[in-house]
Amino acid sequence: MENTSTKNQNIEKSIDSSPIAMFQLVLSADGSISFLYISKDIEHIFFKADKTSFLSNPTLYLESIFQEDYHDFFTTLQTSQKEQSNWFYEFRIKEHEHNFRWIKVFANPENNVDGSTIWHGYFKDISTRKAKDESYKMIEKRFSTIIENFTEGFALIDTEGTILEISTSGKKILGFYNDENTSTIKAKLKIHPEDKAALGNLFLEVIDNQYQAKTIEFRIIMPDGSEKWLETTIHNFLENQAIKTVLLNFRDINEQVLARKQREFDARNLKSLIDNTSDIVWSVDTSFRLISFNTAYEKLIFDYIQESIYPGKNMLETLTFSQTHLALFTSYYKRAFEGETFTAQYNITYLKNLWREVSFYPIKLDGKVIGTACYGKDITERKLNEVALQKTNEQLLAAQSIAKLGYWEVDLVGENHFWSEEMYYIFELDFTQSPLNLADAIKYVHEEDREKLLEQHQLMMTENKYLNLDFRLKMPNGQIKYLVMDARLHKDENGKDIQIRITSQDITIKKKVENDVIQREKRLKAFFEKSTEGIAIVNADKKIIDISPVGKKIFGINTLEEYDKNLVHPDDLIGLRLAFQQVYEQPDSSPTASFRYIKTNGELLWIETHFNNQLTEPSIQGIIMNFMDITKRKKAEQLLKSEQYLLRTIIDNLPLNVYVKDLASRKTLINKAELEYLGFKDEKEGIGKSDYETFTAEYAKIFIEEDQTVFNTGEAIINKETLIEDPTKRRVWYLLSKIPLVNEQGKIDRLIGISIDITEQKLVQEQLIASELMFKNLAKSVPGVVYQLCIEADGTTHFPYLSAKIQEIFGIDFDNNARDLAKYIYSEDKTTFLNSVYLSMVSRSNWNYEGRILTDNGELKWFQGISSPTFLGDKIIFNGILIDITERKNAEESKKHLRQLELSLEKEKEINLLKSRFISFASHEFRTPLATIVTSIDILGIYINMLSDVETKEKLKHHLNRVTSQANRLTEMLSDVLLLEKSANDKINLELEYLDITSLIKDINNQYYHDRKDNRKLELVLPEENKEIYSDASLLKHIINNLIDNAFKYSTNAPNPSLSLEVNDQDFKIIIQDYGIGIPPEDQKHLFEIFFRANNVLNIDGTGLGLNITKEFTHKLGGTISFKSEIGKGTIFTLVFPKQYH
């Protein structure tokens, strides 16, 4: 029976698992405080507290209470003692220097006779609730601020229309500035006379309908006499006891209304303009039906199809006269329906080569395109002019392109100057401007070059010399251009100067290139000397001819002579040489190489080098090496790569579903278990997907709401049990956790999700409950007392289970006396009873005993006890049944009453039949709980492997292996018991067939013994050709497999067992030999008895049923079984069967 100490321990465990810290506190008569009990959750209440230290020195932890709360903590405790009322107080405790927790204490007082008081209660962390209270206060304050700063107006008015309360923005809208510091106006709105009736009717309608809100636009007369348009929503709060008013929510829409009225006016004017224009205007909806059109369009369409048009007509039908026209406008309309605004030009070749230009404007309603408006005009004349102009321009551009010169004719007589297109480009002038005259052009010349240009011009004019000059132009934007100019004077037939003909060319780029080369050489030198990276120049002989100061510092040298290429790490020489070879052979390439360099002081550096071939560059004539010391980066990369690989390996091999999501709930990392669950081939397939793409909308909504809760609150979801349907529609239980991840800026930008499939545990729980219920029902239906007896290591006994039929059958009080059955054994039978139990324990054999019980009412009853012992560590468990055989015993002793004897015999047969049925029923029914136990063992094995404490893990594994072994043994025993029961009742039907005995033996070996963990194998000696027999394949497999299994089991660390087959005309013989422990001579005669096991195999798992079943099956097939055995040398079993069994 469960003692009080055990119960207290269970209660304490239950309390310790509670989310609050339970306690018993004593306030002594002298005012001192001590704790009689505190649960282990105290460590979650007081910072760095543990149960033991808190009980020994509570004052140390109570001193962590905030100074402002410390006094009231004890004051409320004393008040509770004085008034005998519940002690309730909320206080703060310091957790860190700048952090605290809110704690609630609640306890019931109880006075003791010694003047002390004991409180039974708990401490609870209420920091989350307190934070929410503060949040609610802040929300209320923010809401009040929002109302006061809202751009719309709010006002409360009574049924008479008097303003009782109004917001600041409302006063501003209505023009009430007389009292800025109060929300009370006590004034009435002055409504425009034309709007009073409509507003009054709406006001009455809202008052009559409490739950309706109405919106209206109306005008008010402002204090300055001006009008203002308002949009107002009226709400009825007359039934609200806190308000009892009507709420007006209004906003100033004066500008919108005036703008709307202006748009209406403009629309009317636009319609008049459209109807009177010679251009065509029309509109269609998205079904190509005509909405509206002007007169010009109506006339045009009539000219096309000789039919009148009307609103609603399908416009595509009006274009059927030309398939080209139809396809063109169908595409135009579709572009407009997609929201595009555009202008198109098209040629109507079948109508005298006319050109038209049509603009399409999508018509939108609530953001959706419902049609398009079209505006078209005749552009035939413009097109003809454009074609002619384009041809001329093309010819001119071609000439300029060929010459690459600007041409300028300066008219010395009038103002008829000419510029080519190139001249406009040079002076950056618009083509629409007139060419510059000579005086204006000279203004562009740089002031430093202007005098020289004028001198050359004067020489040309006076001496008729050819002018060729380079000079600079200074553009209005400050840009400098370089020009080379050739100029010649042109005279008329009378020798009069009439024109200067000039060709000019922009040489700015050429000049810049020349200057850039000079500057580049300067910058290159400065870069070489000041670069933060190392730079070296290598000649064609692969010898460093120059190196920068930083380069010398990296290599640890002072002069070039100190550099030794042999200090490059041997493993990196090939890669470095290949990079050199590539840059030599492929001058345009820029290879990169990383290598290790050993300095003269032994220090190892990682160098990263970029190569650039400049052998053809006159100022360099070498290969440039840019290099830098990347030792720190290499070490960091190797460390990071190792850590990332380790972390990813751990995540991918965890028996958990792990994933990471971003703020949009899209997956950015998925481990192998989650990929398999979602049905993705690889991680790329799942990255970026949200739950809406992998789950139903119902589950996706739930999961994403959970994500957003974690993101918004920063609080993790831990071990939440969740039932969902996986992608295969299977209902699965998961233990779900979602934890926020914080980035370097301290903000939550991701979360990690972890889920564990606990479906099997859930099923185990359900099956365990069902199994317990089934067992109880089974015990009720069994014609006897079902029991489980446990014998402890110290010899004490107790019954973990005893069915209630003990009182019905044997008259023993179930509640008070049944747990001590030994005292009811009849005194004359006690010795034999105890000896039988002892013999069963020692021999590890089944217990079958008949004896007498003296009941509470003095009646002597016979009973039969049947059970089998199970050894669990130091304990022995007997599971069995007690049957009342009093009637049978009385019948045996009373030969005079033959009829009674016959009845007793029938009763015994019935009991034996029930016993057989019970064994069959129990064997079958025990399979379900055994399967559940095996499943639970597998699940426990997974959880044990997840433990970090190695010592605890190994201990648990040891005990789990023992449980597994016993579960497997019990399963094997149940299977064997069922076979025996079937065989005893002749329920095994033979299925005789022709079969190849050689192939059957090979199949057994390949299936069960081909790949053993201990690398042992079965040595086969079989005929070369197949041997056909006529027998039952299933029974033969069971017989042979059982003997081979025994041969391996009882010959550990011995030579391989063997099987040989001999076949003749009449029969076939199978010989199975092992070289194991052998069978003791004294046990050999009992070897085929049920439940018998030799005394040298008790430490080896087995049921004692295998050989009995083997012998039964051998006889069913008309065969014989025999054996020879010698201790320490092994055993030989010989099977002989008829070749043709009928």
mmCIF file with all atom_site columns, C-alpha atoms in Angstrom, residues 951-965:
data_model
loop_
_atom_site.group_PDB
_atom_site.id
_atom_site.type_symbol
_atom_site.label_atom_id
_atom_site.label_alt_id
_atom_site.label_comp_id
_atom_site.label_asym_id
_atom_site.label_entity_id
_atom_site.label_seq_id
_atom_site.pdbx_PDB_ins_code
_atom_site.Cartn_x
_atom_site.Cartn_y
_atom_site.Cartn_z
_atom_site.occupancy
_atom_site.B_iso_or_equiv
_atom_site.pdbx_formal_charge
_atom_site.auth_seq_id
_atom_site.auth_comp_id
_atom_site.auth_asym_id
_atom_site.auth_atom_id
_atom_site.pdbx_PDB_model_num
ATOM 1  C CA . GLU A 1 951 ? 25.562 10.238 -17.009 1.00 0.00 ? 951 GLU A CA 1
ATOM 2  C CA . THR A 1 952 ? 21.785 10.492 -16.731 1.00 0.00 ? 952 THR A CA 1
ATOM 3  C CA . LYS A 1 953 ? 21.428 9.562  -20.417 1.00 0.00 ? 953 LYS A CA 1
ATOM 4  C CA . GLU A 1 954 ? 23.502 6.359  -19.977 1.00 0.00 ? 954 GLU A CA 1
ATOM 5  C CA . LYS A 1 955 ? 21.575 5.313  -16.837 1.00 0.00 ? 955 LYS A CA 1
ATOM 6  C CA . LEU A 1 956 ? 18.247 5.839  -18.570 1.00 0.00 ? 956 LEU A CA 1
ATOM 7  C CA . LYS A 1 957 ? 19.470 3.934  -21.642 1.00 0.00 ? 957 LYS A CA 1
ATOM 8  C CA . HIS A 1 958 ? 20.497 1.008  -19.396 1.00 0.00 ? 958 HIS A CA 1
ATOM 9  C CA . HIS A 1 959 ? 17.058 0.801  -17.775 1.00 0.00 ? 959 HIS A CA 1
ATOM 10 C CA . LEU A 1 960 ? 15.321 1.336  -21.112 1.00 0.00 ? 960 LEU A CA 1
ATOM 11 C CA . ASN A 1 961 ? 17.261 -1.562 -22.647 1.00 0.00 ? 961 ASN A CA 1
ATOM 12 C CA . ARG A 1 962 ? 16.147 -3.801 -19.764 1.00 0.00 ? 962 ARG A CA 1
ATOM 13 C CA . VAL A 1 963 ? 12.527 -2.784 -20.291 1.00 0.00 ? 963 VAL A CA 1
ATOM 14 C CA . THR A 1 964 ? 12.908 -3.394 -24.041 1.00 0.00 ? 964 THR A CA 1
ATOM 15 C CA . SER A 1 965 ? 14.371 -6.844 -23.439 1.00 0.00 ? 965 SER A CA 1
#
